[in-house]
Structure formats: structure tokens, C-alpha cells
mmCIF file of C-alpha atoms and ligand atoms in Angstrom:
data_model
loop_
_atom_site.group_PDB
_atom_site.id
_atom_site.type_symbol
_atom_site.label_atom_id
_atom_site.label_comp_id
_atom_site.label_asym_id
_atom_site.label_seq_id
_atom_site.Cartn_x
_atom_site.Cartn_y
_atom_site.Cartn_z
ATOM 1 C CA UNK A 187 0.000 0.000 0.000
ATOM 2 C CA UNK A 188 1.213 3.469 -0.833
ATOM 3 C CA UNK A 189 2.745 5.101 2.200
ATOM 4 C CA UNK A 190 2.406 8.723 3.129
ATOM 5 C CA UNK A 191 5.031 10.290 5.410
ATOM 6 C CA UNK A 192 2.427 10.466 8.154
ATOM 7 C CA UNK A 193 1.128 8.571 11.121
ATOM 8 C CA UNK A 194 -1.382 6.801 8.919
ATOM 9 C CA UNK A 195 -1.685 5.022 5.581
ATOM 10 C CA UNK A 196 -3.603 6.770 2.834
ATOM 11 C CA UNK A 197 -7.074 5.245 2.660
ATOM 12 C CA UNK A 198 -7.411 3.925 -0.910
ATOM 13 C CA UNK A 199 -11.220 4.175 -0.681
ATOM 14 C CA UNK A 200 -11.184 7.781 0.479
ATOM 15 C CA UNK A 201 -12.559 9.497 -2.586
ATOM 16 C CA UNK A 202 -15.116 8.451 -5.108
ATOM 17 C CA UNK A 203 -15.202 4.707 -5.102
ATOM 18 C CA UNK A 204 -17.949 3.301 -2.902
ATOM 19 C CA UNK A 205 -17.551 -0.134 -4.402
ATOM 20 C CA UNK A 206 -17.069 -2.831 -1.813
ATOM 21 C CA UNK A 207 -16.026 -6.330 -2.564
ATOM 22 C CA UNK A 208 -18.329 -9.154 -1.519
ATOM 23 C CA UNK A 209 -18.005 -9.672 2.240
ATOM 24 C CA UNK A 210 -16.524 -13.092 2.683
ATOM 25 C CA UNK A 211 -17.370 -14.343 6.161
ATOM 26 C CA UNK A 212 -15.585 -17.652 5.745
ATOM 27 C CA UNK A 213 -12.387 -15.937 4.689
ATOM 28 C CA UNK A 214 -12.464 -13.618 7.728
ATOM 29 C CA UNK A 215 -13.202 -16.476 10.105
ATOM 30 C CA UNK A 216 -10.167 -18.219 8.637
ATOM 31 C CA UNK A 217 -8.092 -15.110 9.347
ATOM 32 C CA UNK A 218 -9.303 -15.089 12.944
ATOM 33 C CA UNK A 219 -8.220 -18.720 13.380
ATOM 34 C CA UNK A 220 -4.828 -17.919 11.874
ATOM 35 C CA UNK A 221 -4.342 -15.000 14.254
ATOM 36 C CA UNK A 222 -5.424 -17.086 17.250
ATOM 37 C CA UNK A 223 -2.874 -19.753 16.287
ATOM 38 C CA UNK A 224 -0.231 -17.085 15.910
ATOM 39 C CA UNK A 225 -0.903 -15.776 19.419
ATOM 40 C CA UNK A 226 -0.989 -19.191 21.088
ATOM 41 C CA UNK A 227 2.277 -20.227 19.415
ATOM 42 C CA UNK A 228 4.147 -16.960 19.972
ATOM 43 C CA UNK A 229 2.759 -16.124 23.397
ATOM 44 C CA UNK A 230 1.844 -19.312 25.283
ATOM 45 C CA UNK A 231 0.184 -18.740 28.663
ATOM 46 C CA UNK A 232 2.909 -17.871 31.140
ATOM 47 C CA UNK A 233 2.953 -15.894 34.372
ATOM 48 C CA UNK A 234 6.137 -14.248 33.107
ATOM 49 C CA UNK A 235 3.991 -12.308 30.604
ATOM 50 C CA UNK A 236 1.399 -11.246 33.157
ATOM 51 C CA UNK A 237 2.634 -7.703 33.579
ATOM 52 C CA UNK A 238 0.358 -4.982 32.181
ATOM 53 C CA UNK A 239 -2.958 -6.573 33.171
ATOM 54 C CA UNK A 240 -5.680 -6.753 30.536
ATOM 55 C CA UNK A 241 -3.982 -3.990 28.624
ATOM 56 C CA UNK A 242 -0.824 -5.777 27.464
ATOM 57 C CA UNK A 243 -0.529 -8.849 29.687
ATOM 58 C CA UNK A 244 -1.729 -12.457 29.291
ATOM 59 C CA UNK A 245 -5.003 -11.454 30.980
ATOM 60 C CA UNK A 246 -6.013 -9.614 27.815
ATOM 61 C CA UNK A 247 -5.555 -12.806 25.791
ATOM 62 C CA UNK A 248 -7.863 -14.494 28.293
ATOM 63 C CA UNK A 249 -10.466 -11.820 27.550
ATOM 64 C CA UNK A 250 -10.059 -12.350 23.800
ATOM 65 C CA UNK A 251 -10.823 -16.065 24.200
ATOM 66 C CA UNK A 252 -13.838 -15.209 26.352
ATOM 67 C CA UNK A 253 -15.099 -12.762 23.740
ATOM 68 C CA UNK A 254 -14.757 -15.253 20.887
ATOM 69 C CA UNK A 255 -16.290 -18.059 23.000
ATOM 70 C CA UNK A 256 -19.451 -15.954 23.350
ATOM 71 C CA UNK A 257 -19.674 -15.356 19.609
ATOM 72 C CA UNK A 258 -22.477 -17.123 17.747
ATOM 73 C CA UNK A 259 -19.936 -17.878 15.027
ATOM 74 C CA UNK A 260 -17.960 -20.256 17.220
ATOM 75 C CA UNK A 261 -20.514 -22.373 19.061
ATOM 76 C CA UNK A 262 -18.813 -25.600 17.961
ATOM 77 C CA UNK A 263 -15.484 -24.514 19.495
ATOM 78 C CA UNK A 264 -17.003 -22.844 22.552
ATOM 79 C CA UNK A 265 -15.715 -25.201 25.291
ATOM 80 C CA UNK A 266 -12.264 -25.310 23.789
ATOM 81 C CA UNK A 267 -12.098 -21.506 23.612
ATOM 82 C CA UNK A 268 -13.187 -21.164 27.250
ATOM 83 C CA UNK A 269 -10.484 -23.632 28.313
ATOM 84 C CA UNK A 270 -7.866 -21.675 26.372
ATOM 85 C CA UNK A 271 -9.081 -18.495 28.035
ATOM 86 C CA UNK A 272 -8.776 -20.136 31.444
ATOM 87 C CA UNK A 273 -5.186 -21.179 30.678
ATOM 88 C CA UNK A 274 -4.319 -17.537 30.017
ATOM 89 C CA UNK A 275 -6.230 -16.063 32.918
ATOM 90 C CA UNK A 276 -4.691 -18.614 35.311
ATOM 91 C CA UNK A 277 -1.260 -17.450 34.152
ATOM 92 C CA UNK A 278 -2.327 -13.849 34.761
ATOM 93 C CA UNK A 279 -3.637 -14.767 38.231
ATOM 94 C CA UNK A 280 -0.362 -16.494 39.059
ATOM 95 C CA UNK A 281 1.473 -13.323 38.081
ATOM 96 C CA UNK A 282 -0.931 -11.299 40.237
ATOM 97 C CA UNK A 283 -0.301 -13.576 43.259
ATOM 98 C CA UNK A 284 3.449 -13.375 42.765
ATOM 99 C CA UNK A 285 3.328 -9.588 42.538
ATOM 100 C CA UNK A 286 0.796 -8.580 45.141
ATOM 101 C CA UNK A 287 0.663 -4.758 45.046
ATOM 102 C CA UNK A 288 2.135 -2.998 48.030
ATOM 103 C CA UNK A 289 -1.019 -0.964 48.454
ATOM 104 C CA UNK A 290 -4.589 -2.173 48.139
ATOM 105 C CA UNK A 291 -5.353 0.943 46.112
ATOM 106 C CA UNK A 292 -3.218 -0.509 43.299
ATOM 107 C CA UNK A 293 -5.272 -3.689 43.352
ATOM 108 C CA UNK A 294 -8.275 -1.699 42.042
ATOM 109 C CA UNK A 295 -6.699 -1.017 38.646
ATOM 110 C CA UNK A 296 -9.012 -2.449 35.990
ATOM 111 C CA UNK A 297 -7.233 -2.252 32.635
ATOM 112 C CA UNK A 298 -3.690 -2.259 34.063
ATOM 113 C CA UNK A 299 -3.921 -4.287 37.247
ATOM 114 C CA UNK A 300 -5.424 -7.055 39.376
ATOM 115 C CA UNK A 301 -9.091 -5.941 39.345
ATOM 116 C CA UNK A 302 -9.379 -6.510 35.604
ATOM 117 C CA UNK A 303 -7.866 -9.969 35.963
ATOM 118 C CA UNK A 304 -10.422 -10.844 38.674
ATOM 119 C CA UNK A 305 -13.275 -9.670 36.418
ATOM 120 C CA UNK A 306 -12.203 -11.707 33.395
ATOM 121 C CA UNK A 307 -11.477 -14.723 35.633
ATOM 122 C CA UNK A 308 -15.020 -14.468 37.021
ATOM 123 C CA UNK A 309 -16.462 -14.377 33.485
ATOM 124 C CA UNK A 310 -14.399 -17.324 32.243
ATOM 125 C CA UNK A 311 -15.173 -19.518 35.277
ATOM 126 C CA UNK A 312 -18.829 -18.565 34.906
ATOM 127 C CA UNK A 313 -18.734 -19.577 31.234
ATOM 128 C CA UNK A 314 -17.078 -22.864 32.213
ATOM 129 C CA UNK A 315 -19.844 -23.574 34.753
ATOM 130 C CA UNK A 316 -17.457 -23.336 37.738
ATOM 131 C CA UNK A 317 -19.833 -21.537 40.073
ATOM 132 C CA UNK A 318 -17.675 -21.399 43.216
ATOM 133 C CA UNK A 319 -14.632 -19.979 41.415
ATOM 134 C CA UNK A 320 -16.759 -17.422 39.571
ATOM 135 C CA UNK A 321 -18.300 -16.309 42.868
ATOM 136 C CA UNK A 322 -14.879 -16.040 44.471
ATOM 137 C CA UNK A 323 -13.615 -13.630 41.834
ATOM 138 C CA UNK A 324 -16.857 -11.627 41.813
ATOM 139 C CA UNK A 325 -16.485 -11.261 45.573
ATOM 140 C CA UNK A 326 -12.871 -10.092 45.212
ATOM 141 C CA UNK A 327 -13.962 -7.498 42.659
ATOM 142 C CA UNK A 328 -16.857 -6.296 44.760
ATOM 143 C CA UNK A 329 -14.670 -5.981 47.880
ATOM 144 C CA UNK A 330 -12.618 -3.257 46.172
ATOM 145 C CA UNK A 331 -15.558 -0.847 45.795
ATOM 146 C CA UNK A 332 -14.918 0.788 49.175
ATOM 147 C CA UNK A 333 -11.179 1.130 48.478
ATOM 148 C CA UNK A 334 -11.781 3.524 45.562
ATOM 149 C CA UNK A 335 -14.159 5.789 47.527
ATOM 150 C CA UNK A 336 -11.774 8.304 49.181
ATOM 151 C CA UNK A 337 -11.549 11.209 46.741
ATOM 152 C CA UNK A 338 -7.727 11.171 46.737
ATOM 153 C CA UNK A 339 -7.288 7.408 46.859
ATOM 154 C CA UNK A 340 -4.531 7.567 44.215
ATOM 155 C CA UNK A 341 -2.121 10.476 44.424
ATOM 156 C CA UNK A 342 -1.422 10.414 40.653
ATOM 157 C CA UNK A 343 -5.137 10.937 39.944
ATOM 158 C CA UNK A 344 -7.657 8.213 40.700
ATOM 159 C CA UNK A 345 -10.510 8.869 38.290
ATOM 160 C CA UNK A 346 -9.425 7.627 34.863
ATOM 161 C CA UNK A 347 -9.952 4.325 33.106
ATOM 162 C CA UNK A 348 -6.678 2.391 33.299
ATOM 163 C CA UNK A 349 -6.072 2.459 37.061
ATOM 164 C CA UNK A 350 -8.782 4.688 38.519
ATOM 165 C CA UNK A 351 -12.452 4.786 39.464
ATOM 166 C CA UNK A 352 -13.792 4.976 35.885
ATOM 167 C CA UNK A 353 -12.008 1.696 35.168
ATOM 168 C CA UNK A 354 -13.458 0.138 38.301
ATOM 169 C CA UNK A 355 -16.953 1.144 37.161
ATOM 170 C CA UNK A 356 -16.249 -0.107 33.652
ATOM 171 C CA UNK A 357 -15.422 -3.542 35.062
ATOM 172 C CA UNK A 358 -18.458 -3.488 37.356
ATOM 173 C CA UNK A 359 -20.751 -2.701 34.402
ATOM 174 C CA UNK A 360 -19.142 -5.363 32.271
ATOM 175 C CA UNK A 361 -19.568 -7.961 35.034
ATOM 176 C CA UNK A 362 -23.209 -6.944 35.311
ATOM 177 C CA UNK A 363 -23.676 -7.569 31.594
ATOM 178 C CA UNK A 364 -21.887 -10.939 31.843
ATOM 179 C CA UNK A 365 -23.862 -12.214 34.849
ATOM 180 C CA UNK A 366 -27.154 -10.497 34.042
ATOM 181 C CA UNK A 367 -27.395 -8.903 37.487
ATOM 182 C CA UNK A 368 -25.225 -6.477 39.460
ATOM 183 C CA UNK A 369 -22.040 -7.927 40.988
ATOM 184 C CA UNK A 370 -21.158 -4.597 42.564
ATOM 185 C CA UNK A 371 -24.511 -3.455 44.027
ATOM 186 C CA UNK A 372 -25.930 -0.426 42.212
ATOM 187 C CA UNK A 373 -25.915 1.783 45.376
ATOM 188 C CA UNK A 374 -22.172 1.041 45.739
ATOM 189 C CA UNK A 375 -21.594 2.006 42.104
ATOM 190 C CA UNK A 376 -23.451 5.258 42.768
ATOM 191 C CA UNK A 377 -21.108 5.990 45.691
ATOM 192 C CA UNK A 378 -18.128 5.540 43.376
ATOM 193 C CA UNK A 379 -19.800 7.934 40.891
ATOM 194 C CA UNK A 380 -20.256 10.473 43.701
ATOM 195 C CA UNK A 381 -16.522 10.285 44.483
ATOM 196 C CA UNK A 382 -15.725 10.956 40.831
ATOM 197 C CA UNK A 383 -18.093 13.936 40.724
ATOM 198 C CA UNK A 384 -16.659 15.343 43.967
ATOM 199 C CA UNK A 385 -13.125 14.877 42.679
ATOM 200 C CA UNK A 386 -13.950 16.545 39.341
ATOM 201 C CA UNK A 387 -15.702 19.497 40.970
ATOM 202 C CA UNK A 388 -12.846 20.054 43.444
ATOM 203 C CA UNK A 389 -10.250 19.990 40.741
ATOM 204 C CA UNK A 390 -12.232 22.192 38.333
ATOM 205 C CA UNK A 391 -12.840 24.772 41.043
ATOM 206 C CA UNK A 392 -9.219 24.817 42.176
ATOM 207 C CA UNK A 393 -7.921 25.279 38.630
ATOM 208 C CA UNK A 394 -10.758 27.545 37.416
ATOM 209 C CA UNK A 395 -11.499 25.088 34.640
ATOM 210 C CA UNK A 396 -13.951 25.935 31.879
ATOM 211 C CA UNK A 397 -15.521 22.528 32.455
ATOM 212 C CA UNK A 398 -17.512 21.982 35.676
ATOM 213 C CA UNK A 399 -15.816 18.602 36.018
ATOM 214 C CA UNK A 400 -12.116 18.273 35.266
ATOM 215 C CA UNK A 401 -9.508 15.703 36.257
ATOM 216 C CA UNK A 402 -5.758 15.323 36.083
ATOM 217 C CA UNK A 403 -3.624 12.225 35.726
ATOM 218 C CA UNK A 404 0.031 12.783 36.590
ATOM 219 C CA UNK A 405 -0.647 16.537 36.397
ATOM 220 C CA UNK A 406 -2.038 16.462 32.852
ATOM 221 C CA UNK A 407 -5.685 17.229 32.113
ATOM 222 C CA UNK A 408 -6.221 14.512 29.522
ATOM 223 C CA UNK A 409 -9.419 14.706 27.488
ATOM 224 C CA UNK A 410 -9.519 11.312 25.749
ATOM 225 C CA UNK A 411 -10.940 7.886 26.544
ATOM 226 C CA UNK A 412 -7.961 6.203 28.212
ATOM 227 C CA UNK A 413 -6.763 8.659 30.850
ATOM 228 C CA UNK A 414 -9.088 11.556 30.347
ATOM 229 C CA UNK A 415 -12.340 13.358 30.756
ATOM 230 C CA UNK A 416 -14.270 11.569 28.014
ATOM 231 C CA UNK A 417 -13.698 8.059 29.405
ATOM 232 C CA UNK A 418 -14.632 9.232 32.908
ATOM 233 C CA UNK A 419 -17.833 10.979 31.788
ATOM 234 C CA UNK A 420 -18.802 7.955 29.699
ATOM 235 C CA UNK A 421 -18.773 5.774 32.801
ATOM 236 C CA UNK A 422 -20.816 8.260 34.864
ATOM 237 C CA UNK A 423 -23.389 8.208 32.061
ATOM 238 C CA UNK A 424 -23.407 4.394 31.876
ATOM 239 C CA UNK A 425 -24.039 3.466 35.506
ATOM 240 C CA UNK A 426 -27.759 2.611 35.702
ATOM 241 C CA UNK A 427 -29.825 5.308 37.411
ATOM 242 C CA UNK A 428 -26.959 7.504 38.557
ATOM 243 C CA UNK A 429 -27.755 10.654 36.599
ATOM 244 C CA UNK A 430 -31.472 10.297 37.322
ATOM 245 C CA UNK A 431 -30.696 10.018 41.028
ATOM 246 C CA UNK A 432 -28.728 13.268 41.162
ATOM 247 C CA UNK A 433 -29.907 16.171 38.955
ATOM 248 C CA UNK A 434 -26.982 18.429 39.923
ATOM 249 C CA UNK A 435 -24.512 15.699 38.918
ATOM 250 C CA UNK A 436 -26.373 15.282 35.625
ATOM 251 C CA UNK A 437 -26.185 19.034 35.022
ATOM 252 C CA UNK A 438 -22.412 19.049 35.578
ATOM 253 C CA UNK A 439 -21.844 15.899 33.526
ATOM 254 C CA UNK A 440 -23.827 17.325 30.642
ATOM 255 C CA UNK A 441 -22.065 20.704 30.800
ATOM 256 C CA UNK A 442 -18.741 18.821 30.767
ATOM 257 C CA UNK A 443 -19.796 16.843 27.684
ATOM 258 C CA UNK A 444 -20.728 20.160 26.071
ATOM 259 C CA UNK A 445 -17.340 21.566 27.037
ATOM 260 C CA UNK A 446 -15.707 18.679 25.156
ATOM 261 C CA UNK A 447 -18.024 19.283 22.218
ATOM 262 C CA UNK A 448 -16.819 22.899 22.149
ATOM 263 C CA UNK A 449 -13.178 21.861 21.727
ATOM 264 C CA UNK A 450 -13.796 19.434 18.842
ATOM 265 C CA UNK A 451 -11.860 20.751 15.859
ATOM 266 C CA UNK A 452 -13.388 21.567 12.498
ATOM 267 C CA UNK A 453 -12.005 18.333 11.051
ATOM 268 C CA UNK A 454 -13.487 16.318 13.924
ATOM 269 C CA UNK A 455 -10.621 15.570 16.290
ATOM 270 C CA UNK A 456 -10.211 16.339 19.994
ATOM 271 C CA UNK A 457 -7.070 17.678 21.704
ATOM 272 C CA UNK A 458 -5.089 15.200 23.819
ATOM 273 C CA UNK A 459 -5.144 17.489 26.872
ATOM 274 C CA UNK A 460 -6.257 20.979 27.868
ATOM 275 C CA UNK A 461 -2.731 22.438 27.662
ATOM 276 C CA UNK A 462 -2.871 21.801 23.908
ATOM 277 C CA UNK A 463 -5.967 23.967 23.600
ATOM 278 C CA UNK A 464 -4.214 26.942 25.102
ATOM 279 C CA UNK A 465 -0.794 26.468 23.553
ATOM 280 C CA UNK A 466 -1.765 24.774 20.281
ATOM 281 C CA UNK A 467 1.473 22.843 20.738
ATOM 282 C CA UNK A 468 0.829 19.875 18.480
ATOM 283 C CA UNK A 469 1.732 20.135 14.809
ATOM 284 C CA UNK A 470 -0.836 18.747 12.330
ATOM 285 C CA UNK A 471 1.432 15.816 11.435
ATOM 286 C CA UNK A 472 1.670 14.898 15.133
ATOM 287 C CA UNK A 473 -2.082 14.860 15.595
ATOM 288 C CA UNK A 474 -3.280 11.717 17.402
ATOM 289 C CA UNK A 475 -6.284 9.869 15.984
ATOM 290 C CA UNK A 476 -6.405 7.011 18.499
ATOM 291 C CA UNK A 477 -8.927 5.364 20.782
ATOM 292 C CA UNK A 478 -6.745 6.448 23.725
ATOM 293 C CA UNK A 479 -6.334 10.062 22.567
ATOM 294 C CA UNK A 480 -8.615 11.808 20.119
ATOM 295 C CA UNK A 481 -11.833 11.294 18.192
ATOM 296 C CA UNK A 482 -11.899 7.460 17.958
ATOM 297 C CA UNK A 483 -12.282 7.215 21.761
ATOM 298 C CA UNK A 484 -14.391 10.331 22.366
ATOM 299 C CA UNK A 485 -16.897 9.044 19.806
ATOM 300 C CA UNK A 486 -18.278 6.633 22.461
ATOM 301 C CA UNK A 487 -19.018 9.534 24.777
ATOM 302 C CA UNK A 488 -20.815 11.498 22.070
ATOM 303 C CA UNK A 489 -22.770 8.416 21.000
ATOM 304 C CA UNK A 490 -23.761 7.794 24.617
ATOM 305 C CA UNK A 491 -24.790 11.461 24.953
ATOM 306 C CA UNK A 492 -26.942 11.105 21.859
ATOM 307 C CA UNK A 493 -28.575 7.925 23.198
ATOM 308 C CA UNK A 494 -29.254 9.622 26.557
ATOM 309 C CA UNK A 495 -30.291 13.112 25.547
ATOM 310 C CA UNK A 496 -31.318 12.645 21.891
ATOM 311 C CA UNK A 497 -29.806 15.908 20.727
ATOM 312 C CA UNK A 498 -28.694 16.140 17.130
ATOM 313 C CA UNK A 499 -25.421 17.967 17.899
ATOM 314 C CA UNK A 500 -24.035 14.865 19.651
ATOM 315 C CA UNK A 501 -24.831 12.776 16.593
ATOM 316 C CA UNK A 502 -23.203 15.407 14.353
ATOM 317 C CA UNK A 503 -20.103 15.152 16.516
ATOM 318 C CA UNK A 504 -20.076 11.363 15.924
ATOM 319 C CA UNK A 505 -20.305 11.874 12.161
ATOM 320 C CA UNK A 506 -17.353 14.248 12.298
ATOM 321 C CA UNK A 507 -15.346 11.684 14.291
ATOM 322 C CA UNK A 508 -16.144 8.996 11.730
ATOM 323 C CA UNK A 509 -15.198 11.156 8.737
ATOM 324 C CA UNK A 510 -11.881 12.005 10.366
ATOM 325 C CA UNK A 511 -11.116 8.380 11.192
ATOM 326 C CA UNK A 512 -12.020 7.319 7.653
ATOM 327 C CA UNK A 513 -9.360 9.718 6.397
ATOM 328 C CA UNK A 514 -6.648 9.400 9.043
ATOM 329 C CA UNK A 515 -7.413 6.193 10.898
ATOM 330 C CA UNK A 516 -5.341 3.546 9.106
ATOM 331 C CA UNK A 517 -2.606 3.932 11.671
ATOM 332 C CA UNK A 518 0.941 2.834 11.101
ATOM 333 C CA UNK A 519 1.363 1.904 14.751
ATOM 334 C CA UNK A 520 -0.188 -1.507 14.151
ATOM 335 C CA UNK A 521 -3.358 -3.541 14.378
ATOM 336 C CA UNK A 522 -4.347 -3.018 18.022
ATOM 337 C CA UNK A 523 -7.371 -1.399 19.584
ATOM 338 C CA UNK A 524 -5.750 1.322 21.726
ATOM 339 C CA UNK A 525 -3.742 3.178 19.112
ATOM 340 C CA UNK A 526 -4.110 0.922 16.118
ATOM 341 C CA UNK A 527 -6.244 0.114 13.119
ATOM 342 C CA UNK A 528 -8.700 -2.175 14.917
ATOM 343 C CA UNK A 529 -9.505 0.458 17.539
ATOM 344 C CA UNK A 530 -10.293 2.896 14.779
ATOM 345 C CA UNK A 531 -12.284 0.304 12.853
ATOM 346 C CA UNK A 532 -14.607 0.007 15.841
ATOM 347 C CA UNK A 533 -15.688 3.609 15.165
ATOM 348 C CA UNK A 534 -17.593 2.457 12.069
ATOM 349 C CA UNK A 535 -19.154 -0.544 13.768
ATOM 350 C CA UNK A 536 -20.454 1.713 16.561
ATOM 351 C CA UNK A 537 -21.774 4.237 14.015
ATOM 352 C CA UNK A 538 -23.494 1.391 12.209
ATOM 353 C CA UNK A 539 -25.180 0.239 15.432
ATOM 354 C CA UNK A 540 -26.122 3.827 16.249
ATOM 355 C CA UNK A 541 -27.579 4.775 12.866
ATOM 356 C CA UNK A 542 -28.224 1.442 11.058
ATOM 357 C CA UNK A 543 -26.612 3.163 8.092
ATOM 358 C CA UNK A 544 -24.850 0.464 6.089
ATOM 359 C CA UNK A 545 -22.479 3.036 4.665
ATOM 360 C CA UNK A 546 -20.442 2.550 7.833
ATOM 361 C CA UNK A 547 -19.939 -1.100 6.940
ATOM 362 C CA UNK A 548 -17.897 -0.110 3.897
ATOM 363 C CA UNK A 549 -15.069 -0.365 6.382
ATOM 364 C CA UNK A 550 -15.717 -4.097 6.307
ATOM 365 C CA UNK A 551 -13.300 -4.376 3.402
ATOM 366 C CA UNK A 552 -10.092 -4.009 5.372
ATOM 367 C CA UNK A 553 -6.874 -4.138 3.448
ATOM 368 C CA UNK A 554 -3.371 -5.306 4.187
ATOM 369 C CA UNK A 555 -2.711 -3.300 7.362
ATOM 370 C CA UNK A 556 -4.054 -6.271 9.256
ATOM 371 C CA UNK A 557 -1.875 -8.830 7.572
ATOM 372 C CA UNK A 558 1.232 -6.647 7.609
ATOM 373 C CA UNK A 559 1.590 -6.953 11.382
ATOM 374 C CA UNK A 560 1.627 -9.688 13.936
ATOM 375 C CA UNK A 561 -1.835 -10.424 15.283
ATOM 376 C CA UNK A 562 -3.027 -8.924 18.519
ATOM 377 C CA UNK A 563 -5.884 -10.071 20.689
ATOM 378 C CA UNK A 564 -7.829 -6.856 20.159
ATOM 379 C CA UNK A 565 -7.637 -7.318 16.405
ATOM 380 C CA UNK A 566 -9.268 -10.729 16.724
ATOM 381 C CA UNK A 567 -12.099 -9.274 18.818
ATOM 382 C CA UNK A 568 -12.521 -6.592 16.201
ATOM 383 C CA UNK A 569 -12.581 -9.047 13.298
ATOM 384 C CA UNK A 570 -15.149 -11.165 15.107
ATOM 385 C CA UNK A 571 -17.274 -8.054 15.574
ATOM 386 C CA UNK A 572 -16.827 -7.041 11.942
ATOM 387 C CA UNK A 573 -18.545 -10.290 10.980
ATOM 388 C CA UNK A 574 -21.425 -9.566 13.391
ATOM 389 C CA UNK A 575 -21.696 -5.771 13.382
ATOM 390 C CA UNK A 576 -25.091 -5.642 15.070
ATOM 391 C CA UNK A 577 -23.433 -6.874 18.286
ATOM 392 C CA UNK A 578 -20.196 -4.938 17.956
ATOM 393 C CA UNK A 579 -18.736 -3.270 21.043
ATOM 394 C CA UNK A 580 -15.334 -2.012 22.024
ATOM 395 C CA UNK A 581 -14.023 -4.437 24.673
ATOM 396 C CA UNK A 582 -15.709 -3.903 28.054
ATOM 397 C CA UNK A 583 -17.644 -0.874 26.778
ATOM 398 C CA UNK A 584 -20.920 -1.624 25.119
ATOM 399 C CA UNK A 585 -22.574 1.795 25.077
ATOM 400 C CA UNK A 586 -25.787 0.165 23.863
ATOM 401 C CA UNK A 587 -25.997 -2.122 26.876
ATOM 402 C CA UNK A 588 -28.765 -1.198 29.281
ATOM 403 C CA UNK A 589 -29.846 -2.843 32.464
ATOM 404 C CA UNK A 590 -33.042 -4.859 32.265
HETATM 405 ZN ZN1 ZN B 1153 -3.136 4.062 22.973
#
């Protein structure tokens, strides 16, 4: 593929041609199997690779196997996939036991630490029919809800998604969707939300922020999904009943979403952090179009805002995100979901679920960027979801999921 001297590959379907080749499900399922074999041969389950939690450790591979095992495409291989997932999550648990965090506050990290491993272990044991083990890990997860309550529970900033309260809520919501009923009781989730709101108000007041809720992680006011405002707000908006229970919190959450909307650029992207708004420090060629930083991650917040409040401007924001990602989203960094092609591909699957507009499935004709790189677990989840777009969700974050 022609390479531009940029962070991304030129999209060959950018202008004019709307033609899409026939979608070949069998071929893509074959690719998924190839990638799974690549992972199991190159990265067998080992506690030595447990570092980095779900994010980059063996625990994330365990999640991938869980995700595929729940796919209607793989019912024949279901038991085998669950067993494989258990092999990986057991390795991640062994790593966790060997490296017990010094402080319990570090145990609460969802995407980067032990809490995420407990959640995926609970789901895999549940899928395997091992009731006692599943309960054990649910209990461990639930027991951490009081640890994250003190507003300053992490000195680096305890609200974001990878190690903070938003991540803890993300895991709690995911567990609720897996088990069909709350694992962390809803009133306890609301308390965690209250801590986030208090933390955001304190910080915003102290720093005279333009947003009524603002947060810092290692002294940077990130705005994106991974460490920043958009991921945190998304979780506050996803916890069942929280906004309805507290009108002043809803007012501040909504004003904060509108603040983010006001900093979306004309071409659809969002700044990485507030200092870039003031200083305009990033050159166009250094612009980040990632799930972690920028439009591909903030899209989920705007889609959630549209689902909640039904205002057209949130939907327009989503369209702008999608157009930007269509142009600049074929990232050179690789196939992953955080700052890679698969993460950006999810943008179109979410837009498809949001609008039912099949135009967004034109992205179902992916080209060589996938096959140019070694497979990653997130890519496999993405490919599985490409085949079944009506159920597509970024891992752990189904914005369409609602409590019944
Ligand atoms: Zn990233």
C-alpha cells in the first residue's frame, strides 16, 4: 500500500469509489483462526507475561478467548475456547499472586492491574460452569468498591480508566452484563460515581477550569478515553440510574460533555489534553487519531450522549469523528485497539449500530494493514465483531448495553 510520510496510511477508498467487494465471512473467520494460532504459538500462557494486566498482559488474551467463546460464530469450538481463556487467565492470576501490590489501592486497577484480571477470571469460570470460582472472583472485585471511595485514593489521579475509578466502574458494568445482574450493588456504584463527581468538581474549582468537572492524571488534564475526561464521563453516564438520582450531577456531567463538544476541531478531532488547547502545541502531522487520545475514543461519549439526551449535535459530533477516522485512521502503529487500526475500525461498527446506516460497513473491506503486522488479541475481537456488526462493542464498553 502506498505510504504517506504520516502517522497513517492513505485510505485507498477515500474518494469516489464506494464499491465494496463481496463480504466473505468464511475468509475472515479463517483469518481469525490464523491469528489465534499465531498468538498461542508466539505467546503461550505464562505468568512471566502477566505484567500490564488486561492492557498488554496475558489477561487480555484471556479476555479475547472469552469474547470469541461468546460469539455465535464459534458455538462448535465454545468449550475449547473457554479452556484456552482459562489457561491464560490462570497465568495472569499467578502473576498477580506473585506480585501482590504494596497498596490495596493498586489492586483496584481495571485495565492495568489485578481488578481486571479478577473480572475476566469471574467471566471465564462462569462460562465454564465453575460456580464457586466465579463467585470467588466476583467477591474479590466487589470488595474493592470501598477502596476507591476516598476522593484522593490515588495520588497520581484516581478517576481515569486504566487504574482509577472509571475503570473500576467499567469492570463493574461489564460484570453486570456478563452475569445479568449487578455484581457490585448499584448503590455502591453510585457511591463511586459520587466520588468521581466530587473529585472533578474540586479539581475544576481549584484550577478555574472551563468545564464543571475536570480531572488530572500525573498533572495532565487529559481529554480522551484512556486517561481523560471523556472516558470518565462515559462511565458516569453508563451506571444505571446515577444521573437520574442526582440532577446536579447530571447538570455538571452534561455541561462537561458540552465543554468537550466545544473543543472538537473543524475536522473532527479532539485535543489530547487541555494544555494543547491553550498552547496549540501539536503540529498537524503529530495529531493523534487514536482510541486512547482523540476522536476514535471520544466518539463513544458522544454516542452515549446522543442515546441519553437525543440531541442532534451529539450525533453530528459522531459523524465528524467517523469522517476524520475514515481519512486518518489507518494507523501505522499496528493492528491493536488502543492506538491501532482495529480500535479505529470500531468507530464504524459503533456508528453502524447507532444509525443502522450500512455506509459505515464499507469499512468491512479491510486491506493489508491487518496482515502486515503480527496479530493482537484486540484485532481478533474486532474481526469477530466485523462479521457480526449488530453486536459490535469495544471491549468492556458496550454503550448500547442497558440494564433490564
Ligand atoms: Zn493508545
